[in-house]
Amino acid sequence: MKFKILITISCLFLLSACTHVYSPALYHQDIAYQPKPASFDTEKAASYISAGLNTYTNTNLNDAVVSGQLNLSRGYVFDNFNIAYGAFGVLGDYQNGSSDQSKANYFNDKFFGAVGGRASINAYVHSDRADFRFIGLEAAYSHEFGDYATYRQMLQNQGGYYVDPRTDLFTIGLTTEVIFHNQNNNDFEHGIRGFLGTTVGHNNLNDTYYKDETATTRMFRSLFPKASYFIKYKDYFGTIEAGNAIFLRVGYKF
């Protein structure tokens, strides 16, 4: 009996691994840490430019996605709250994990790009050498273009594929963060942020690939967390972000 159960589980796993699900290139990848001045900074408004590399897998973990990103944003600090807004551009490569080149519509890899904007606001309290940004709201909009977006649209028109053809995404979520400077050295700053959010709008995969899921399961699956670490020395900064991807970024404040 146990052997039959193991065989069944193994078959289900293999079928899942062989099934291709094509999601937007930036699905759950459009949110990124937005730097803002802290209450203990001399400047209460600043601009930030950064570039980074993002690597992740697709929805069912059988394709790889690599992208580079350029970000430009503006941040402000006021009494007990911060705001930031900015724009970004992405260029990347969607790499097919299937080795079966005989499959219909097989491809090795496809180019994609995206442009978009982000906004962030949070409340904070200051204590000693730290700002506790205890509650915040972040949102991002992105528009995808390129070969991979065209490919998904083609599959959607053909039918018979598990595909989310959206090229416009809107993501929103809540954040909490602590940012602080070194003892007796304001030039070194560190920030640790947590994010929990979702991409809103209809996902066609809920009508096909996830059609047997309950509403509760779909809700929890649509949520995604992200943890970020921010470090700044004088006017130079870097971020490391992890969730269902690894995003490394370096930048300059001016």
PDB file of N, CA and C in Angstrom, residues 101-183:
ATOM      1  N   GLN A 101      12.997  18.963 -27.844  1.00  0.00           N
ATOM      2  CA  GLN A 101      12.879  19.931 -28.923  1.00  0.00           C
ATOM      3  C   GLN A 101      11.815  19.550 -29.952  1.00  0.00           C
ATOM      4  N   SER A 102      11.246  18.346 -29.819  1.00  0.00           N
ATOM      5  CA  SER A 102      10.214  17.914 -30.758  1.00  0.00           C
ATOM      6  C   SER A 102       8.835  18.453 -30.398  1.00  0.00           C
ATOM      7  N   LYS A 103       8.700  19.044 -29.201  1.00  0.00           N
ATOM      8  CA  LYS A 103       7.406  19.567 -28.785  1.00  0.00           C
ATOM      9  C   LYS A 103       6.989  20.749 -29.655  1.00  0.00           C
ATOM     10  N   ALA A 104       5.683  20.829 -29.877  1.00  0.00           N
ATOM     11  CA  ALA A 104       5.165  21.960 -30.649  1.00  0.00           C
ATOM     12  C   ALA A 104       5.487  23.268 -29.937  1.00  0.00           C
ATOM     13  N   ASN A 105       5.868  24.270 -30.723  1.00  0.00           N
ATOM     14  CA  ASN A 105       6.176  25.609 -30.205  1.00  0.00           C
ATOM     15  C   ASN A 105       7.371  25.623 -29.244  1.00  0.00           C
ATOM     16  N   TYR A 106       8.272  24.641 -29.394  1.00  0.00           N
ATOM     17  CA  TYR A 106       9.480  24.629 -28.555  1.00  0.00           C
ATOM     18  C   TYR A 106      10.341  25.863 -28.871  1.00  0.00           C
ATOM     19  N   PHE A 107      10.980  26.384 -27.839  1.00  0.00           N
ATOM     20  CA  PHE A 107      11.967  27.446 -28.026  1.00  0.00           C
ATOM     21  C   PHE A 107      13.073  27.273 -26.995  1.00  0.00           C
ATOM     22  N   ASN A 108      14.235  27.791 -27.322  1.00  0.00           N
ATOM     23  CA  ASN A 108      15.372  27.701 -26.410  1.00  0.00           C
ATOM     24  C   ASN A 108      15.332  28.832 -25.387  1.00  0.00           C
ATOM     25  N   ASP A 109      15.225  30.048 -25.868  1.00  0.00           N
ATOM     26  CA  ASP A 109      15.087  31.202 -24.987  1.00  0.00           C
ATOM     27  C   ASP A 109      14.467  32.344 -25.768  1.00  0.00           C
ATOM     28  N   LYS A 110      13.871  33.282 -25.024  1.00  0.00           N
ATOM     29  CA  LYS A 110      13.216  34.421 -25.652  1.00  0.00           C
ATOM     30  C   LYS A 110      13.513  35.703 -24.867  1.00  0.00           C
ATOM     31  N   PHE A 111      13.723  36.762 -25.609  1.00  0.00           N
ATOM     32  CA  PHE A 111      13.992  38.080 -25.027  1.00  0.00           C
ATOM     33  C   PHE A 111      12.704  38.695 -24.477  1.00  0.00           C
ATOM     34  N   PHE A 112      12.834  39.437 -23.375  1.00  0.00           N
ATOM     35  CA  PHE A 112      11.713  40.244 -22.898  1.00  0.00           C
ATOM     36  C   PHE A 112      12.246  41.557 -22.322  1.00  0.00           C
ATOM     37  N   GLY A 113      11.382  42.518 -22.266  1.00  0.00           N
ATOM     38  CA  GLY A 113      11.696  43.793 -21.634  1.00  0.00           C
ATOM     39  C   GLY A 113      10.470  44.307 -20.905  1.00  0.00           C
ATOM     40  N   ALA A 114      10.666  45.292 -20.074  1.00  0.00           N
ATOM     41  CA  ALA A 114       9.542  45.879 -19.342  1.00  0.00           C
ATOM     42  C   ALA A 114       9.918  47.284 -18.893  1.00  0.00           C
ATOM     43  N   VAL A 115       8.905  48.119 -18.761  1.00  0.00           N
ATOM     44  CA  VAL A 115       9.053  49.453 -18.169  1.00  0.00           C
ATOM     45  C   VAL A 115       7.937  49.615 -17.148  1.00  0.00           C
ATOM     46  N   GLY A 116       8.178  50.448 -16.156  1.00  0.00           N
ATOM     47  CA  GLY A 116       7.146  50.618 -15.145  1.00  0.00           C
ATOM     48  C   GLY A 116       7.480  51.684 -14.130  1.00  0.00           C
ATOM     49  N   GLY A 117       6.628  51.777 -13.122  1.00  0.00           N
ATOM     50  CA  GLY A 117       6.816  52.749 -12.050  1.00  0.00           C
ATOM     51  C   GLY A 117       6.471  52.141 -10.705  1.00  0.00           C
ATOM     52  N   ARG A 118       7.022  52.725  -9.651  1.00  0.00           N
ATOM     53  CA  ARG A 118       6.778  52.261  -8.288  1.00  0.00           C
ATOM     54  C   ARG A 118       6.492  53.450  -7.375  1.00  0.00           C
ATOM     55  N   ALA A 119       5.764  53.175  -6.294  1.00  0.00           N
ATOM     56  CA  ALA A 119       5.502  54.180  -5.267  1.00  0.00           C
ATOM     57  C   ALA A 119       5.495  53.499  -3.910  1.00  0.00           C
ATOM     58  N   SER A 120       5.919  54.250  -2.903  1.00  0.00           N
ATOM     59  CA  SER A 120       6.034  53.682  -1.552  1.00  0.00           C
ATOM     60  C   SER A 120       5.771  54.772  -0.529  1.00  0.00           C
ATOM     61  N   ILE A 121       5.061  54.407   0.544  1.00  0.00           N
ATOM     62  CA  ILE A 121       4.829  55.325   1.658  1.00  0.00           C
ATOM     63  C   ILE A 121       4.838  54.528   2.955  1.00  0.00           C
ATOM     64  N   ASN A 122       5.404  55.110   3.998  1.00  0.00           N
ATOM     65  CA  ASN A 122       5.404  54.411   5.288  1.00  0.00           C
ATOM     66  C   ASN A 122       5.401  55.406   6.441  1.00  0.00           C
ATOM     67  N   ALA A 123       4.843  54.958   7.556  1.00  0.00           N
ATOM     68  CA  ALA A 123       4.916  55.707   8.813  1.00  0.00           C
ATOM     69  C   ALA A 123       6.089  55.163   9.622  1.00  0.00           C
ATOM     70  N   TYR A 124       6.688  56.023  10.457  1.00  0.00           N
ATOM     71  CA  TYR A 124       7.823  55.564  11.257  1.00  0.00           C
ATOM     72  C   TYR A 124       7.857  56.291  12.589  1.00  0.00           C
ATOM     73  N   VAL A 125       8.575  55.681  13.514  1.00  0.00           N
ATOM     74  CA  VAL A 125       8.935  56.343  14.773  1.00  0.00           C
ATOM     75  C   VAL A 125      10.447  56.222  14.921  1.00  0.00           C
ATOM     76  N   HIS A 126      11.050  57.237  15.537  1.00  0.00           N
ATOM     77  CA  HIS A 126      12.502  57.236  15.710  1.00  0.00           C
ATOM     78  C   HIS A 126      12.852  56.919  17.154  1.00  0.00           C
ATOM     79  N   SER A 127      13.873  56.087  17.328  1.00  0.00           N
ATOM     80  CA  SER A 127      14.368  55.743  18.661  1.00  0.00           C
ATOM     81  C   SER A 127      15.864  55.523  18.593  1.00  0.00           C
ATOM     82  N   ASP A 128      16.590  56.275  19.413  1.00  0.00           N
ATOM     83  CA  ASP A 128      18.043  56.158  19.468  1.00  0.00           C
ATOM     84  C   ASP A 128      18.641  56.408  18.086  1.00  0.00           C
ATOM     85  N   ARG A 129      19.225  55.405  17.444  1.00  0.00           N
ATOM     86  CA  ARG A 129      19.832  55.580  16.127  1.00  0.00           C
ATOM     87  C   ARG A 129      19.087  54.810  15.039  1.00  0.00           C
ATOM     88  N   ALA A 130      17.811  54.588  15.261  1.00  0.00           N
ATOM     89  CA  ALA A 130      17.025  53.802  14.307  1.00  0.00           C
ATOM     90  C   ALA A 130      15.674  54.443  14.018  1.00  0.00           C
ATOM     91  N   ASP A 131      15.205  54.246  12.785  1.00  0.00           N
ATOM     92  CA  ASP A 131      13.831  54.549  12.397  1.00  0.00           C
ATOM     93  C   ASP A 131      13.084  53.217  12.256  1.00  0.00           C
ATOM     94  N   PHE A 132      11.975  53.092  12.950  1.00  0.00           N
ATOM     95  CA  PHE A 132      11.138  51.902  12.829  1.00  0.00           C
ATOM     96  C   PHE A 132       9.973  52.241  11.900  1.00  0.00           C
ATOM     97  N   ARG A 133      10.101  51.813  10.643  1.00  0.00           N
ATOM     98  CA  ARG A 133       9.047  52.039   9.648  1.00  0.00           C
ATOM     99  C   ARG A 133       8.040  50.897   9.801  1.00  0.00           C
ATOM    100  N   PHE A 134       7.192  51.042  10.819  1.00  0.00           N
ATOM    101  CA  PHE A 134       6.400  49.917  11.291  1.00  0.00           C
ATOM    102  C   PHE A 134       5.290  49.503  10.344  1.00  0.00           C
ATOM    103  N   ILE A 135       4.824  50.397   9.483  1.00  0.00           N
ATOM    104  CA  ILE A 135       3.783  50.033   8.527  1.00  0.00           C
ATOM    105  C   ILE A 135       3.988  50.836   7.251  1.00  0.00           C
ATOM    106  N   GLY A 136       3.887  50.165   6.129  1.00  0.00           N
ATOM    107  CA  GLY A 136       4.064  50.846   4.858  1.00  0.00           C
ATOM    108  C   GLY A 136       3.238  50.199   3.764  1.00  0.00           C
ATOM    109  N   LEU A 137       3.071  50.939   2.677  1.00  0.00           N
ATOM    110  CA  LEU A 137       2.321  50.459   1.523  1.00  0.00           C
ATOM    111  C   LEU A 137       3.169  50.680   0.277  1.00  0.00           C
ATOM    112  N   GLU A 138       3.319  49.636  -0.552  1.00  0.00           N
ATOM    113  CA  GLU A 138       4.089  49.748  -1.779  1.00  0.00           C
ATOM    114  C   GLU A 138       3.261  49.251  -2.947  1.00  0.00           C
ATOM    115  N   ALA A 139       3.479  49.852  -4.107  1.00  0.00           N
ATOM    116  CA  ALA A 139       2.769  49.452  -5.317  1.00  0.00           C
ATOM    117  C   ALA A 139       3.705  49.577  -6.515  1.00  0.00           C
ATOM    118  N   ALA A 140       3.465  48.739  -7.525  1.00  0.00           N
ATOM    119  CA  ALA A 140       4.267  48.778  -8.742  1.00  0.00           C
ATOM    120  C   ALA A 140       3.386  48.466  -9.940  1.00  0.00           C
ATOM    121  N   TYR A 141       3.624  49.175 -11.030  1.00  0.00           N
ATOM    122  CA  TYR A 141       2.977  48.883 -12.311  1.00  0.00           C
ATOM    123  C   TYR A 141       4.067  48.595 -13.330  1.00  0.00           C
ATOM    124  N   SER A 142       3.866  47.582 -14.172  1.00  0.00           N
ATOM    125  CA  SER A 142       4.844  47.278 -15.208  1.00  0.00           C
ATOM    126  C   SER A 142       4.147  46.874 -16.497  1.00  0.00           C
ATOM    127  N   HIS A 143       4.779  47.202 -17.614  1.00  0.00           N
ATOM    128  CA  HIS A 143       4.304  46.789 -18.932  1.00  0.00           C
ATOM    129  C   HIS A 143       5.408  46.001 -19.606  1.00  0.00           C
ATOM    130  N   GLU A 144       5.091  44.773 -20.003  1.00  0.00           N
ATOM    131  CA  GLU A 144       6.069  43.870 -20.618  1.00  0.00           C
ATOM    132  C   GLU A 144       5.973  43.935 -22.141  1.00  0.00           C
ATOM    133  N   PHE A 145       7.128  43.795 -22.797  1.00  0.00           N
ATOM    134  CA  PHE A 145       7.172  43.732 -24.258  1.00  0.00           C
ATOM    135  C   PHE A 145       8.249  42.726 -24.656  1.00  0.00           C
ATOM    136  N   GLY A 146       8.352  42.439 -25.937  1.00  0.00           N
ATOM    137  CA  GLY A 146       9.390  41.539 -26.412  1.00  0.00           C
ATOM    138  C   GLY A 146       8.861  40.197 -26.896  1.00  0.00           C
ATOM    139  N   ASP A 147       9.801  39.312 -27.276  1.00  0.00           N
ATOM    140  CA  ASP A 147       9.456  38.027 -27.886  1.00  0.00           C
ATOM    141  C   ASP A 147       8.648  37.128 -26.951  1.00  0.00           C
ATOM    142  N   TYR A 148       8.977  37.133 -25.667  1.00  0.00           N
ATOM    143  CA  TYR A 148       8.285  36.227 -24.748  1.00  0.00           C
ATOM    144  C   TYR A 148       6.824  36.647 -24.561  1.00  0.00           C
ATOM    145  N   ALA A 149       6.561  37.945 -24.509  1.00  0.00           N
ATOM    146  CA  ALA A 149       5.180  38.423 -24.412  1.00  0.00           C
ATOM    147  C   ALA A 149       4.392  38.054 -25.667  1.00  0.00           C
ATOM    148  N   THR A 150       4.994  38.230 -26.846  1.00  0.00           N
ATOM    149  CA  THR A 150       4.342  37.857 -28.103  1.00  0.00           C
ATOM    150  C   THR A 150       4.060  36.364 -28.147  1.00  0.00           C
ATOM    151  N   TYR A 151       5.004  35.569 -27.646  1.00  0.00           N
ATOM    152  CA  TYR A 151       4.848  34.111 -27.617  1.00  0.00           C
ATOM    153  C   TYR A 151       3.653  33.707 -26.756  1.00  0.00           C
ATOM    154  N   ARG A 152       3.500  34.314 -25.577  1.00  0.00           N
ATOM    155  CA  ARG A 152       2.370  33.971 -24.714  1.00  0.00           C
ATOM    156  C   ARG A 152       1.040  34.351 -25.368  1.00  0.00           C
ATOM    157  N   GLN A 153       1.011  35.479 -26.036  1.00  0.00           N
ATOM    158  CA  GLN A 153      -0.208  35.889 -26.724  1.00  0.00           C
ATOM    159  C   GLN A 153      -0.562  34.875 -27.817  1.00  0.00           C
ATOM    160  N   MET A 154       0.450  34.372 -28.520  1.00  0.00           N
ATOM    161  CA  MET A 154       0.212  33.383 -29.567  1.00  0.00           C
ATOM    162  C   MET A 154      -0.335  32.083 -28.984  1.00  0.00           C
ATOM    163  N   LEU A 155       0.232  31.616 -27.858  1.00  0.00           N
ATOM    164  CA  LEU A 155      -0.261  30.402 -27.218  1.00  0.00           C
ATOM    165  C   LEU A 155      -1.698  30.582 -26.731  1.00  0.00           C
ATOM    166  N   GLN A 156      -1.992  31.755 -26.201  1.00  0.00           N
ATOM    167  CA  GLN A 156      -3.337  32.023 -25.713  1.00  0.00           C
ATOM    168  C   GLN A 156      -4.357  31.937 -26.850  1.00  0.00           C
ATOM    169  N   ASN A 157      -3.994  32.459 -28.022  1.00  0.00           N
ATOM    170  CA  ASN A 157      -4.891  32.434 -29.173  1.00  0.00           C
ATOM    171  C   ASN A 157      -5.067  31.020 -29.724  1.00  0.00           C
ATOM    172  N   GLN A 158      -4.002  30.210 -29.635  1.00  0.00           N
ATOM    173  CA  GLN A 158      -4.091  28.834 -30.113  1.00  0.00           C
ATOM    174  C   GLN A 158      -4.965  27.980 -29.203  1.00  0.00           C
ATOM    175  N   GLY A 159      -4.869  28.222 -27.893  1.00  0.00           N
ATOM    176  CA  GLY A 159      -5.601  27.400 -26.934  1.00  0.00           C
ATOM    177  C   GLY A 159      -4.851  26.110 -26.635  1.00  0.00           C
ATOM    178  N   GLY A 160      -5.218  25.479 -25.512  1.00  0.00           N
ATOM    179  CA  GLY A 160      -4.612  24.214 -25.149  1.00  0.00           C
ATOM    180  C   GLY A 160      -3.337  24.330 -24.350  1.00  0.00           C
ATOM    181  N   TYR A 161      -2.962  25.539 -23.938  1.00  0.00           N
ATOM    182  CA  TYR A 161      -1.746  25.754 -23.164  1.00  0.00           C
ATOM    183  C   TYR A 161      -2.083  26.429 -21.829  1.00  0.00           C
ATOM    184  N   TYR A 162      -1.231  26.203 -20.843  1.00  0.00           N
ATOM    185  CA  TYR A 162      -1.368  26.873 -19.552  1.00  0.00           C
ATOM    186  C   TYR A 162      -0.593  28.184 -19.634  1.00  0.00           C
ATOM    187  N   VAL A 163      -1.295  29.275 -19.809  1.00  0.00           N
ATOM    188  CA  VAL A 163      -0.617  30.536 -20.072  1.00  0.00           C
ATOM    189  C   VAL A 163      -1.385  31.693 -19.441  1.00  0.00           C
ATOM    190  N   ASP A 164      -0.628  32.625 -18.879  1.00  0.00           N
ATOM    191  CA  ASP A 164      -1.161  33.909 -18.418  1.00  0.00           C
ATOM    192  C   ASP A 164      -0.653  34.957 -19.408  1.00  0.00           C
ATOM    193  N   PRO A 165      -1.494  35.462 -20.301  1.00  0.00           N
ATOM    194  CA  PRO A 165      -1.018  36.329 -21.377  1.00  0.00           C
ATOM    195  C   PRO A 165      -0.843  37.791 -20.992  1.00  0.00           C
ATOM    196  N   ARG A 166      -1.095  38.146 -19.751  1.00  0.00           N
ATOM    197  CA  ARG A 166      -1.043  39.563 -19.368  1.00  0.00           C
ATOM    198  C   ARG A 166       0.324  40.181 -19.634  1.00  0.00           C
ATOM    199  N   THR A 167       0.312  41.397 -20.128  1.00  0.00           N
ATOM    200  CA  THR A 167       1.551  42.168 -20.284  1.00  0.00           C
ATOM    201  C   THR A 167       1.570  43.382 -19.364  1.00  0.00           C
ATOM    202  N   ASP A 168       0.458  43.668 -18.700  1.00  0.00           N
ATOM    203  CA  ASP A 168       0.384  44.765 -17.737  1.00  0.00           C
ATOM    204  C   ASP A 168       0.066  44.191 -16.359  1.00  0.00           C
ATOM    205  N   LEU A 169       0.937  44.486 -15.394  1.00  0.00           N
ATOM    206  CA  LEU A 169       0.779  43.968 -14.043  1.00  0.00           C
ATOM    207  C   LEU A 169       0.711  45.115 -13.047  1.00  0.00           C
ATOM    208  N   PHE A 170      -0.117  44.934 -12.020  1.00  0.00           N
ATOM    209  CA  PHE A 170      -0.177  45.885 -10.914  1.00  0.00           C
ATOM    210  C   PHE A 170      -0.088  45.098  -9.614  1.00  0.00           C
ATOM    211  N   THR A 171       0.941  45.405  -8.834  1.00  0.00           N
ATOM    212  CA  THR A 171       1.209  44.695  -7.587  1.00  0.00           C
ATOM    213  C   THR A 171       1.146  45.670  -6.427  1.00  0.00           C
ATOM    214  N   ILE A 172       0.580  45.226  -5.311  1.00  0.00           N
ATOM    215  CA  ILE A 172       0.455  46.074  -4.126  1.00  0.00           C
ATOM    216  C   ILE A 172       0.661  45.217  -2.885  1.00  0.00           C
ATOM    217  N   GLY A 173       1.215  45.818  -1.830  1.00  0.00           N
ATOM    218  CA  GLY A 173       1.438  45.055  -0.612  1.00  0.00           C
ATOM    219  C   GLY A 173       1.858  45.922   0.556  1.00  0.00           C
ATOM    220  N   LEU A 174       1.999  45.273   1.704  1.00  0.00           N
ATOM    221  CA  LEU A 174       2.371  45.926   2.954  1.00  0.00           C
ATOM    222  C   LEU A 174       3.838  45.650   3.279  1.00  0.00           C
ATOM    223  N   THR A 175       4.460  46.621   3.960  1.00  0.00           N
ATOM    224  CA  THR A 175       5.859  46.469   4.351  1.00  0.00           C
ATOM    225  C   THR A 175       6.043  46.839   5.820  1.00  0.00           C
ATOM    226  N   THR A 176       7.136  46.353   6.374  1.00  0.00           N
ATOM    227  CA  THR A 176       7.621  46.802   7.681  1.00  0.00           C
ATOM    228  C   THR A 176       9.140  46.805   7.613  1.00  0.00           C
ATOM    229  N   GLU A 177       9.775  47.778   8.269  1.00  0.00           N
ATOM    230  CA  GLU A 177      11.219  47.945   8.093  1.00  0.00           C
ATOM    231  C   GLU A 177      11.827  48.632   9.311  1.00  0.00           C
ATOM    232  N   VAL A 178      13.085  48.319   9.555  1.00  0.00           N
ATOM    233  CA  VAL A 178      13.893  49.076  10.501  1.00  0.00           C
ATOM    234  C   VAL A 178      15.150  49.518   9.764  1.00  0.00           C
ATOM    235  N   ILE A 179      15.515  50.800   9.897  1.00  0.00           N
ATOM    236  CA  ILE A 179      16.729  51.327   9.290  1.00  0.00           C
ATOM    237  C   ILE A 179      17.517  52.052  10.371  1.00  0.00           C
ATOM    238  N   PHE A 180      18.827  51.819  10.417  1.00  0.00           N
ATOM    239  CA  PHE A 180      19.635  52.374  11.501  1.00  0.00           C
ATOM    240  C   PHE A 180      21.044  52.649  10.997  1.00  0.00           C
ATOM    241  N   HIS A 181      21.781  53.483  11.757  1.00  0.00           N
ATOM    242  CA  HIS A 181      23.174  53.775  11.404  1.00  0.00           C
ATOM    243  C   HIS A 181      24.101  53.184  12.459  1.00  0.00           C
ATOM    244  N   ASN A 182      25.362  53.034  12.074  1.00  0.00           N
ATOM    245  CA  ASN A 182      26.355  52.483  12.996  1.00  0.00           C
ATOM    246  C   ASN A 182      26.538  53.382  14.214  1.00  0.00           C
ATOM    247  N   GLN A 183      27.004  52.793  15.287  1.00  0.00           N
ATOM    248  CA  GLN A 183      27.304  53.556  16.493  1.00  0.00           C
ATOM    249  C   GLN A 183      28.365  54.605  16.198  1.00  0.00           C
TER     250      GLN A 183
END
